[in-house]
Short mmCIF file of C-alpha atoms in Angstrom, two decimals:
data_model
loop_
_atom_site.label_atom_id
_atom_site.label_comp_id
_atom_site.label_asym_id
_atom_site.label_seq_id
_atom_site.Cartn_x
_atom_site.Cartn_y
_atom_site.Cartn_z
CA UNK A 1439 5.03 -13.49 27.02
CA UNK A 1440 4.03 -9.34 27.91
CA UNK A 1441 1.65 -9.06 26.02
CA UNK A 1442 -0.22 -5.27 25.38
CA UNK A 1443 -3.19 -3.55 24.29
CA UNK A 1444 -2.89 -0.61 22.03
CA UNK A 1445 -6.26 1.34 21.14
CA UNK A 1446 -5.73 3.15 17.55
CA UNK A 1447 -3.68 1.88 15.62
CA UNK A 1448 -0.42 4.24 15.82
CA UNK A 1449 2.16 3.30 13.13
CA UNK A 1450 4.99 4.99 14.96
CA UNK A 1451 4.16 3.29 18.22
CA UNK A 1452 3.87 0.34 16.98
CA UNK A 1453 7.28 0.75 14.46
CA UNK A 1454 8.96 1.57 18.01
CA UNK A 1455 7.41 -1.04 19.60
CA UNK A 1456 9.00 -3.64 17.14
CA UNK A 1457 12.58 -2.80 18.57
CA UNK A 1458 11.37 -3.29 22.71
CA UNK A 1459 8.47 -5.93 22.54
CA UNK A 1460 9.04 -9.70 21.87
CA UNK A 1461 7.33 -10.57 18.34
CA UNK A 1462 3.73 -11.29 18.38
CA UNK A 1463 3.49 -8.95 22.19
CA UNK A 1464 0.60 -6.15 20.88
CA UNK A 1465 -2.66 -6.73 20.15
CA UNK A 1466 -3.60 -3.86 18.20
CA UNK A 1467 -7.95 -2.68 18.49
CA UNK A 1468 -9.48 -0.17 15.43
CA UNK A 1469 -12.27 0.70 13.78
CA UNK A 1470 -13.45 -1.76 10.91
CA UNK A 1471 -13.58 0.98 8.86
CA UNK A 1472 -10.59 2.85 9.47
CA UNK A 1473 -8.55 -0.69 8.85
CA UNK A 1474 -9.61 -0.86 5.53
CA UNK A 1475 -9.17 2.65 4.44
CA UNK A 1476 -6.06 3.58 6.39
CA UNK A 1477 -4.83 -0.10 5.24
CA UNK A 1478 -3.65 -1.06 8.14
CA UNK A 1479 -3.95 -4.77 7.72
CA UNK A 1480 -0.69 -4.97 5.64
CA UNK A 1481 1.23 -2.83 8.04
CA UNK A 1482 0.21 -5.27 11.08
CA UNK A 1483 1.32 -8.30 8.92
CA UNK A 1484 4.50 -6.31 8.34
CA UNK A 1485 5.16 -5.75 11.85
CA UNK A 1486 6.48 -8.41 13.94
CA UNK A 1487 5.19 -6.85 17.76
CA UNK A 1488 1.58 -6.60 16.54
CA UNK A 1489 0.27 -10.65 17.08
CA UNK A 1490 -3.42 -9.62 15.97
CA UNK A 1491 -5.49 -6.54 14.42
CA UNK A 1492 -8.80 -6.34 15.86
CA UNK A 1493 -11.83 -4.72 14.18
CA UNK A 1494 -14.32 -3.20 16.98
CA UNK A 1495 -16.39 -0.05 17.19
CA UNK A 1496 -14.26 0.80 20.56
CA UNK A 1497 -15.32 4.56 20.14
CA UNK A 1498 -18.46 3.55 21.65
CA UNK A 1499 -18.48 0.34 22.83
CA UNK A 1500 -18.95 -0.21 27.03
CA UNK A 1501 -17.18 -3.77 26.88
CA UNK A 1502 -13.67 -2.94 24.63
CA UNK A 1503 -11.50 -5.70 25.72
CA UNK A 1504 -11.22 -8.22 23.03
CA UNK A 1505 -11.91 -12.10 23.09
CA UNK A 1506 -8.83 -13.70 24.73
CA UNK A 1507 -7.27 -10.17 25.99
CA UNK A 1508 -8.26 -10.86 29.84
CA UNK A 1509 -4.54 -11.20 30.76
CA UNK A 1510 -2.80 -9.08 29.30
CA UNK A 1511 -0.25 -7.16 31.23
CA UNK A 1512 -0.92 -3.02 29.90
CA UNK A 1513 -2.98 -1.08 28.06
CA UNK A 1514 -1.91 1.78 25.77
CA UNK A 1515 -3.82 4.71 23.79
CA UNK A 1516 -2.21 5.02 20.40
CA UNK A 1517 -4.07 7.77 19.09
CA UNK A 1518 -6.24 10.46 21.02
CA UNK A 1519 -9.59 8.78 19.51
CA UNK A 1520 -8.29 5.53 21.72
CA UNK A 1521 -7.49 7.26 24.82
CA UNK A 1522 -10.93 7.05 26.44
CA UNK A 1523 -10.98 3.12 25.10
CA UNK A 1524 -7.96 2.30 26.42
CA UNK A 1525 -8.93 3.87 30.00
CA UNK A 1526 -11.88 1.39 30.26
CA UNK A 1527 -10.40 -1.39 29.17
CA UNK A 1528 -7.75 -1.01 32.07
CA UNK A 1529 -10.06 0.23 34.62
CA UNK A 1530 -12.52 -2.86 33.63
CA UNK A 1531 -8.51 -5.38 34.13
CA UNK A 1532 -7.64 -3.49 36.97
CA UNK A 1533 -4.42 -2.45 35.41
CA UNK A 1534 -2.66 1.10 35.19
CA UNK A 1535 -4.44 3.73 33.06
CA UNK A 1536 -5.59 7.40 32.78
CA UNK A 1537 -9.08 6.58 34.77
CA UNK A 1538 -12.32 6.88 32.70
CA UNK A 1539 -13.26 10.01 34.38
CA UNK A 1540 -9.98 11.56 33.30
CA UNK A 1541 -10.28 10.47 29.33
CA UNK A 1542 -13.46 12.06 29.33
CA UNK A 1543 -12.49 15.20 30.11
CA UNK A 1544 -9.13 14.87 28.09
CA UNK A 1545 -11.16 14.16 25.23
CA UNK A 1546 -13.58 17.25 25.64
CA UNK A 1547 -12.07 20.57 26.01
CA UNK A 1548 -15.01 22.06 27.37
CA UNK A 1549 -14.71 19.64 30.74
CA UNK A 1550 -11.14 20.05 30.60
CA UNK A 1551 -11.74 24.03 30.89
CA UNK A 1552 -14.28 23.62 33.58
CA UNK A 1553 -11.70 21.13 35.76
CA UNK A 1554 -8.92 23.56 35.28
CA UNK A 1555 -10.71 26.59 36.46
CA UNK A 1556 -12.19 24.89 39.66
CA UNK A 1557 -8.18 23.55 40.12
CA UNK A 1558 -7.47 27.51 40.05
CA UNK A 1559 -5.26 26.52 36.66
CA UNK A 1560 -4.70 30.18 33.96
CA UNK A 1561 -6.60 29.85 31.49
CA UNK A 1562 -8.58 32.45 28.51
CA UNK A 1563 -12.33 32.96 29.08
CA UNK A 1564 -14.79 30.64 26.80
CA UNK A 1565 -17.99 29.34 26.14
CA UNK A 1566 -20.01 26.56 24.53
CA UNK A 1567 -21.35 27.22 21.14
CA UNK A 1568 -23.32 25.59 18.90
CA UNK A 1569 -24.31 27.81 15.99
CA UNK A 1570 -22.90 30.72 14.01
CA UNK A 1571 -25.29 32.95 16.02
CA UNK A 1572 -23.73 32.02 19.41
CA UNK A 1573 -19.92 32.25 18.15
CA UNK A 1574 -20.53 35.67 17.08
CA UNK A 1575 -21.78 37.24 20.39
CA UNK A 1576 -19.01 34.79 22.19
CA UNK A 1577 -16.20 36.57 19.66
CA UNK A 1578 -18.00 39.93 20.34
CA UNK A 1579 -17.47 39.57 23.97
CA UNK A 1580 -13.71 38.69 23.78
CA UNK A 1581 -13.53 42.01 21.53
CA UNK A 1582 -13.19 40.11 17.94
CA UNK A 1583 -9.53 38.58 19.31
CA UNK A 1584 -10.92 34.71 19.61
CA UNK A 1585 -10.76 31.03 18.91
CA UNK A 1586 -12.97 29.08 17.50
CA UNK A 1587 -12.20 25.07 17.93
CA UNK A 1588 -13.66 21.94 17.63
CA UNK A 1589 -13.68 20.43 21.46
CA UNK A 1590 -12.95 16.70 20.14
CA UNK A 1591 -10.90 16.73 17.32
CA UNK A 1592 -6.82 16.43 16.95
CA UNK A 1593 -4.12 17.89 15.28
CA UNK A 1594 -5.21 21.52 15.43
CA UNK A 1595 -7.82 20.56 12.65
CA UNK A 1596 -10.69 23.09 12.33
CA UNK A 1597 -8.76 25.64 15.05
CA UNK A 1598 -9.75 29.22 13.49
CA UNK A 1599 -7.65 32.63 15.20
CA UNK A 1600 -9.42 35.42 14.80
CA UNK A 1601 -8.69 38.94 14.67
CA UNK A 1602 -11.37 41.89 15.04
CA UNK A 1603 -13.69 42.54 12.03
CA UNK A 1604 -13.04 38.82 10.59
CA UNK A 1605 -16.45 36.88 9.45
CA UNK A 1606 -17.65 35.19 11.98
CA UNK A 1607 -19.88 32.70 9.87
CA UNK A 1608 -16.93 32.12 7.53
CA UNK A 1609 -15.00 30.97 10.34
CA UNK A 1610 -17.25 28.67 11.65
CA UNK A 1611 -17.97 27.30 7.85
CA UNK A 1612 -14.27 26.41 7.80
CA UNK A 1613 -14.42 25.51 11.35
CA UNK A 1614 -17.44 22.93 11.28
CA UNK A 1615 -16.34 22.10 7.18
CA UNK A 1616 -13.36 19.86 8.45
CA UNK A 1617 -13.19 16.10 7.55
CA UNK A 1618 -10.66 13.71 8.84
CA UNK A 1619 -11.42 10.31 7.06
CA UNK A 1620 -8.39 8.70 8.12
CA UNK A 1621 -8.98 8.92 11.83
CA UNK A 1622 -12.56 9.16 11.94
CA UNK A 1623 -14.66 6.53 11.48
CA UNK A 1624 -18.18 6.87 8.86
CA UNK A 1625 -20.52 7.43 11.67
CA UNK A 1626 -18.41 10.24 12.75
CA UNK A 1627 -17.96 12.21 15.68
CA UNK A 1628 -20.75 13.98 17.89
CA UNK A 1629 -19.99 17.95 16.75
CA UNK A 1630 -18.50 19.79 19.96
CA UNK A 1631 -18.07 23.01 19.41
CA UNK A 1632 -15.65 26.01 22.09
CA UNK A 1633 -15.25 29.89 21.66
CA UNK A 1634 -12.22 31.20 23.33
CA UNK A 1635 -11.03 34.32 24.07
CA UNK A 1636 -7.41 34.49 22.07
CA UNK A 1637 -3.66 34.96 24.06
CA UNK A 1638 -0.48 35.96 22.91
CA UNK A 1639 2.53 35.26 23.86
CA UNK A 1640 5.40 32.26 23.43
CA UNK A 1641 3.68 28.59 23.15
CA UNK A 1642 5.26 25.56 25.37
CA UNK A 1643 3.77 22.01 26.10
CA UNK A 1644 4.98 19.97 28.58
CA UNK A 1645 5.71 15.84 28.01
CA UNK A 1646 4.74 14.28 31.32
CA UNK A 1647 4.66 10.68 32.48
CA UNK A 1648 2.58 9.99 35.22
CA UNK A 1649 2.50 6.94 37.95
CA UNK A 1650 -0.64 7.19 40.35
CA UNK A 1651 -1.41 10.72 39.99
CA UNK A 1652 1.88 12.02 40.24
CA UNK A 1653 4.08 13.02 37.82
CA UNK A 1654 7.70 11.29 37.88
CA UNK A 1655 8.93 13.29 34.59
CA UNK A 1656 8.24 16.75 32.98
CA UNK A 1657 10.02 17.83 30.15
CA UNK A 1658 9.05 21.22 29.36
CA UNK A 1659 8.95 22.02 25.32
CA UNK A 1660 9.09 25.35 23.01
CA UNK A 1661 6.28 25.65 20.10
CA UNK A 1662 7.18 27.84 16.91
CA UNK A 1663 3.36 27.79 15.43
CA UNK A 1664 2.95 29.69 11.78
CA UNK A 1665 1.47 33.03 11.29
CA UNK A 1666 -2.33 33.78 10.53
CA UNK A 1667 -5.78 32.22 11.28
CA UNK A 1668 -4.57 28.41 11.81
CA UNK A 1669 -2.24 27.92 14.98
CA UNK A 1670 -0.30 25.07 12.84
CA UNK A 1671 2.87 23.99 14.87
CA UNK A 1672 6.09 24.37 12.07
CA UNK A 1673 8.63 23.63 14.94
CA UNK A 1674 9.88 22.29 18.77
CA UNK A 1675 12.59 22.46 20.63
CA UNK A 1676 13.35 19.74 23.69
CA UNK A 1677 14.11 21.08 26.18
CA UNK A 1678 12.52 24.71 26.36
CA UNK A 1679 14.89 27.72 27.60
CA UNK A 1680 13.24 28.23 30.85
CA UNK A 1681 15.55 29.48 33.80
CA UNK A 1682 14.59 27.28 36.91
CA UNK A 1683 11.76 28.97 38.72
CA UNK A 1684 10.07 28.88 35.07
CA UNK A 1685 10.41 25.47 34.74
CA UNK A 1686 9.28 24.83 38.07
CA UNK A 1687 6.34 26.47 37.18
CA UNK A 1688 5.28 24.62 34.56
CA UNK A 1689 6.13 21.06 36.03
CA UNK A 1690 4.07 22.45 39.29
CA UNK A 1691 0.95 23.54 37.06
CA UNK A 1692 1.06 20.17 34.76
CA UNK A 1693 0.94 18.34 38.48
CA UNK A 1694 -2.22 20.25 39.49
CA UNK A 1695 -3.97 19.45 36.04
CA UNK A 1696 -3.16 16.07 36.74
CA UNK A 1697 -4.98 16.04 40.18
CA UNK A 1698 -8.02 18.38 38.61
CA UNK A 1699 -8.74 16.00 35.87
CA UNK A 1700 -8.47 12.76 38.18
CA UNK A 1701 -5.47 11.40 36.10
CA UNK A 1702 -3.90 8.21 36.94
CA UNK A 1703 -0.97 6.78 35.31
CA UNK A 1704 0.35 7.24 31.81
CA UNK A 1705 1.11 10.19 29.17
CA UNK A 1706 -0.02 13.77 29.51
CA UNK A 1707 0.90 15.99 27.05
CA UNK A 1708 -0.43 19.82 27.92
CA UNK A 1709 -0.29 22.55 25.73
CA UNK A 1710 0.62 26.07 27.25
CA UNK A 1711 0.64 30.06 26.29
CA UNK A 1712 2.78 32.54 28.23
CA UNK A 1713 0.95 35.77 28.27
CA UNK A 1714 4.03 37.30 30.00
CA UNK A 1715 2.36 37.15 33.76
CA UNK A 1716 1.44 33.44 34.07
CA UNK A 1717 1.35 30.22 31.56
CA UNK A 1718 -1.92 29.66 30.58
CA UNK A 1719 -3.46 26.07 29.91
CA UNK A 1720 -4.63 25.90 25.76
CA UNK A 1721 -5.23 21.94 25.99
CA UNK A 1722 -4.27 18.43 26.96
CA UNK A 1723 -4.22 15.13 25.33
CA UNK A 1724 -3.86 11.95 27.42
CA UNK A 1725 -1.77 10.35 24.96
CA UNK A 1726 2.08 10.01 23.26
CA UNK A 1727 2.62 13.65 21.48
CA UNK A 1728 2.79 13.99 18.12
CA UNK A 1729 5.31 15.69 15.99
CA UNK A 1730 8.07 13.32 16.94
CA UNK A 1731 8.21 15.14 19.91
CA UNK A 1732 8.99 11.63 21.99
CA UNK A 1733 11.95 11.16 19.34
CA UNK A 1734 13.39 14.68 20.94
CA UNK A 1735 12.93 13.60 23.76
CA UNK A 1736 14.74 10.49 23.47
CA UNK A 1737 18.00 12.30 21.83
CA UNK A 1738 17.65 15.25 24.51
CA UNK A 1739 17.47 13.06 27.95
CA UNK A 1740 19.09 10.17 26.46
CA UNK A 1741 16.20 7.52 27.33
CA UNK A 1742 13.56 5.70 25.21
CA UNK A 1743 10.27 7.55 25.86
CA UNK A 1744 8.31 4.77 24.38
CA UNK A 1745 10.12 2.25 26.30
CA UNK A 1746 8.94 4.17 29.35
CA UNK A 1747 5.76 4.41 28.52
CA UNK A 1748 5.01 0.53 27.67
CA UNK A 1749 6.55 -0.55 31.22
CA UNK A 1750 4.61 2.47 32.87
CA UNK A 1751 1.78 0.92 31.88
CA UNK A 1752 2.46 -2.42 32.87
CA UNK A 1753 3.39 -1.23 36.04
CA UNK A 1754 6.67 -1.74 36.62
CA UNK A 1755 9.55 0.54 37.77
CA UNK A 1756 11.11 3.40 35.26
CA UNK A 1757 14.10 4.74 35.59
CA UNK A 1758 13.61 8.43 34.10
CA UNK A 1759 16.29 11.19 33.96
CA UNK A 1760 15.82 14.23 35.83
CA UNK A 1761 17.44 16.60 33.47
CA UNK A 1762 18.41 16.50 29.65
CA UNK A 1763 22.09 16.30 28.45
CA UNK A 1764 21.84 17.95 24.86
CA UNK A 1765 18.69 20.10 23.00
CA UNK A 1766 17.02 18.59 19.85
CA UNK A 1767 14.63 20.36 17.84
CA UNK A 1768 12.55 19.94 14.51
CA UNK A 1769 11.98 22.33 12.63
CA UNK A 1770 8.63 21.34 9.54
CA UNK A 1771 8.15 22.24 5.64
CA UNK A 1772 5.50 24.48 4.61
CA UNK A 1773 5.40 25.94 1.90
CA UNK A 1774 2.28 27.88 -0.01
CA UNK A 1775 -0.83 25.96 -1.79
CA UNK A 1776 -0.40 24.41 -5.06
CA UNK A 1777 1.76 21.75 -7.11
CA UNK A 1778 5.05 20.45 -6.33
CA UNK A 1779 7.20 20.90 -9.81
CA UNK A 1780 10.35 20.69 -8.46
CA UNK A 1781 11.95 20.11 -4.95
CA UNK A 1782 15.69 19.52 -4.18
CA UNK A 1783 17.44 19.12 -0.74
CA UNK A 1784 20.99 19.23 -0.65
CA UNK A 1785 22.48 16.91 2.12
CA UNK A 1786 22.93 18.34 5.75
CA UNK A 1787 25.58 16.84 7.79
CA UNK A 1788 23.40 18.79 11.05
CA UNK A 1789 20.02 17.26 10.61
CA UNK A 1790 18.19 14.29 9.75
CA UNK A 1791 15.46 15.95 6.99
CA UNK A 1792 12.90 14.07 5.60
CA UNK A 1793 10.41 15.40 2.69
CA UNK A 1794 6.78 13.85 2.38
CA UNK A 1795 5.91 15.32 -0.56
CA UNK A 1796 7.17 14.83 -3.74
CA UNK A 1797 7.14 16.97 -7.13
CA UNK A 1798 3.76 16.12 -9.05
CA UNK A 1799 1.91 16.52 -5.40
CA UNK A 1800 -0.59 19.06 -4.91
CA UNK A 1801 0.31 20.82 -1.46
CA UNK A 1802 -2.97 21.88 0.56
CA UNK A 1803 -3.11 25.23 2.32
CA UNK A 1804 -1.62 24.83 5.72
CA UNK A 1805 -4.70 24.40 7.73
CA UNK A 1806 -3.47 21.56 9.96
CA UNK A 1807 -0.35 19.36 11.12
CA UNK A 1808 -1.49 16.80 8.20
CA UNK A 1809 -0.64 20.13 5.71
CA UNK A 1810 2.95 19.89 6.45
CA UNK A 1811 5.63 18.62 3.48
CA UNK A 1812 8.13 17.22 5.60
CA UNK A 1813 10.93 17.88 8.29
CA UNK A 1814 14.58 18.81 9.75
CA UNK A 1815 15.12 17.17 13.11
CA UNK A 1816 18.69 18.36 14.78
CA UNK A 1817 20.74 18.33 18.15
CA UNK A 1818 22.51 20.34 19.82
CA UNK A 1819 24.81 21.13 23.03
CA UNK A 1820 21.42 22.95 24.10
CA UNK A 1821 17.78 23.12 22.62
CA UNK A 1822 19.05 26.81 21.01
CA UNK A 1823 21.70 25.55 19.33
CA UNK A 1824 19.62 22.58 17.72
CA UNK A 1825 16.67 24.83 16.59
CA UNK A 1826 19.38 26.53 14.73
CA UNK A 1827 20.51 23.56 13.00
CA UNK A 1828 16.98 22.32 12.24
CA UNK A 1829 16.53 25.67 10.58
CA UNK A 1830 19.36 25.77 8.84
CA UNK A 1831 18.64 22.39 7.05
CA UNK A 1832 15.04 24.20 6.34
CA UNK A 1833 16.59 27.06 4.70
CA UNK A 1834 18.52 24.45 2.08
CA UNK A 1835 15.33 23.33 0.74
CA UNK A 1836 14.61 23.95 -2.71
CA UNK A 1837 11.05 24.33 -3.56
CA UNK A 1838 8.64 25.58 -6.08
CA UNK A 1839 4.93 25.28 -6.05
CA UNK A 1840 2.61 26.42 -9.15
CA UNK A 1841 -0.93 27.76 -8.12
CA UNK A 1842 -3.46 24.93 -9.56
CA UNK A 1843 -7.60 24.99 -9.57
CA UNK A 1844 -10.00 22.55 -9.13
CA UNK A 1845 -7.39 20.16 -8.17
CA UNK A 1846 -7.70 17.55 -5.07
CA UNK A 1847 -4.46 18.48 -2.07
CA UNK A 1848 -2.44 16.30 -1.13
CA UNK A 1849 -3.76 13.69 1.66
CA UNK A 1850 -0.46 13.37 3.68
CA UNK A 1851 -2.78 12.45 6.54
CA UNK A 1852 -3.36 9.14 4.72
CA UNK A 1853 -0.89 6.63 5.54
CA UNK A 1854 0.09 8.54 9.06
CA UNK A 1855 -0.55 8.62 12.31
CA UNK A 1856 -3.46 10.79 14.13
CA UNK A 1857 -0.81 12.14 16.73
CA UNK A 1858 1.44 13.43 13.91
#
């Protein structure tokens, strides 16, 4: 029997994983901690592909292959706190993976900035900073239009845009204040801090799998990101309207990041800005993308993306479209802080919609991707024509939130996944 390792526990992977992989196929590694407060126990019981859940401190352990595990035939990241575990556990099996020089730097954006620049990759100007004092003159030099960011968190969680004349030190309180318990494990995570000078312009990422180095599929995708100081993504569409030079570009730029960072084989997922004269690199995560961003892909090129990513990783041929034949898009709920007291959704023939939130939930300012209330996924003749749809659906939604104080938001972060 194929039998896999996933490191961090992903409930979508391993929900997808059910309907590809023989029962009892995964062995799934976590934190001790973060299996008894994301309750993941019951979900592995529940799930016929995952044969065993295995607590171990893999964030920092040297030796992260299990008891038992020496033969299995891949290894997977399911979350982006598992990419740099999963890399040595394959390098250590000689089996395909990112490389353990490449997870490093995919899991600090400062080395990812400093491989990308010596790779002659766009990208904004920046700097290390490690208290209030040093974001300030950092903002000061990019003329007040900056970005403060945690270097090793997910999500977009603790991302601060800032305009000119906006407090510095209140930014970094909000910036340094974040907390993700349900990814994170109690001894937390070494604080890793970036100042960036800000761009404008339209957002893209680009979905790449990658055999040896090179990449043997790019889809190129189009981010709609909300208004104001947190760069939250509220929508995608698979595949981006580029013309074909434009596209080219891209798929020739994620290629060279590839090379710069070392990468071997597996999932890059880069994050892009077009200023108008070049795209310019924001980040990259060495892992599936979140935001269901595989499941547009699968509906746009017609082809299971997680399929294709298990037998990359065991290293064995994949058969991956060239071009798409339809657009999908998702469009996500927002909607302003406070509690839920009533929330109706007429049905949609166009689009699949899904609400997380329910009336009686208090709705948390929309600071990160865990912030979001739910979801309109639609397709399309062409990724234009599904964004419609998906917006459409959005625009059906019935909603109404009351301002509350001193109450706890809602934790839709809880019982998800950290690539969501």
């Amino acid at each position: 029997m194929t039998t896999v390792l996933v490191y961090g526990y992903a409930k979508a992977l391993l929900d997808a994983a059910c309907a590809i992989l023989p029962a009892g196929s995964v062995v799934a590694v976590e934190e001790p901690d973060l299996i008894a407060r994301r309750r993941l126990a019951g979900h592995a019981a529940a799930c016929p592909a995952v044969a065993r859940l295995v607590p171990m401190a893999h964030m920092d352990a040297d030796d992260v292959v299990p008891p038992g595990c020496e033969d299995v035939a891949g290894v997977l990241p399911g979350l982006e706190y598992g990419v740099e575990s999963a890399a040595r556990a394959a390098h250590r099996l000689g089996l395909p993976g990112a490389t353990p020089r490449a997870a490093r730097i995919l899991r600090d954006k400062a080395l990812l900035r400093e491989a990308a620049a010596l790779a002659g990759i766009p990208g904004p100007m920046w700097t290390r900073v490690t208290t209030p004092a040093e974001a300030s003159r950092a903002v000061a030099r990019f003329g007040g239009h900056a970005v403060l960011k945690p270097a090793n968190r997910q999500a977009s969680l603790g991302v601060q845009l800032m305009e000119p004349g906006d407090s510095v030190e209140e930014a970094w309180r909000r910036m340094t204040g974040v907390e993700e318990t349900a990814f994170v494990p109690d001894r937390g995570l070494p604080p890793k801090y970036l100042a960036e000078q800000r761009l404008s312009g339209q957002e893209y990422s680009t979905e790449a799998f990658v055999r040896d180095g090179e990449p043997v599929f790019v889809n190129p995708t189009l981010k709609r990101v909300a208004p104001g100081p947190h760069p939250v993504e509220i929508g995608h569409v698979v595949p981006a309207p580029l013309d074909g030079e434009r596209a080219a570009r891209l798929r020739g730029l994620t290629a060279r990041l590839a090379t710069a960072i070392g990468f071997g084989t597996g999932v890059l997922h880069a994050e892009w800005i077009d200023t108008g004269g070049d795209f310019h690199l924001v980040e990259c995560a060495g892992r599936m993308p979140g935001d269901g961003i595989f499941d547009l892909v699968e509906r746009a090129y017609g082809f299971p993306p997680v399929r294709a990513f298990v037998e990359l990783m065991c290293g064995r041929p994949v058969d991956l479209p060239e071009r798409a034949g339809a657009g999908a898009a998702v469009r996500f709920v927002t909607a302003p802080a406070g509690r839920i007291t009533h929330a109706r959704w007429p049905a949609y023939d166009e689009a699949e919609c899904v609400l997380t939130a329910r009336v009686g939930d208090v709705a948390a300012p929309l600071r990160s991707s865990w912030d979001r209330l739910g979801h309109a996924i639609a397709v399309g003749a062409t990724g234009e024509e599904a964004e419609e749809r998906a917006v459409k659906a959005v625009s059906l939604l019935s909603l109404r939130v009351e301002e509350v104080v001193g109450e706890t938001s809602l934790d839709v972060a809880a019982g998800g996944d950290g690539a969501r």
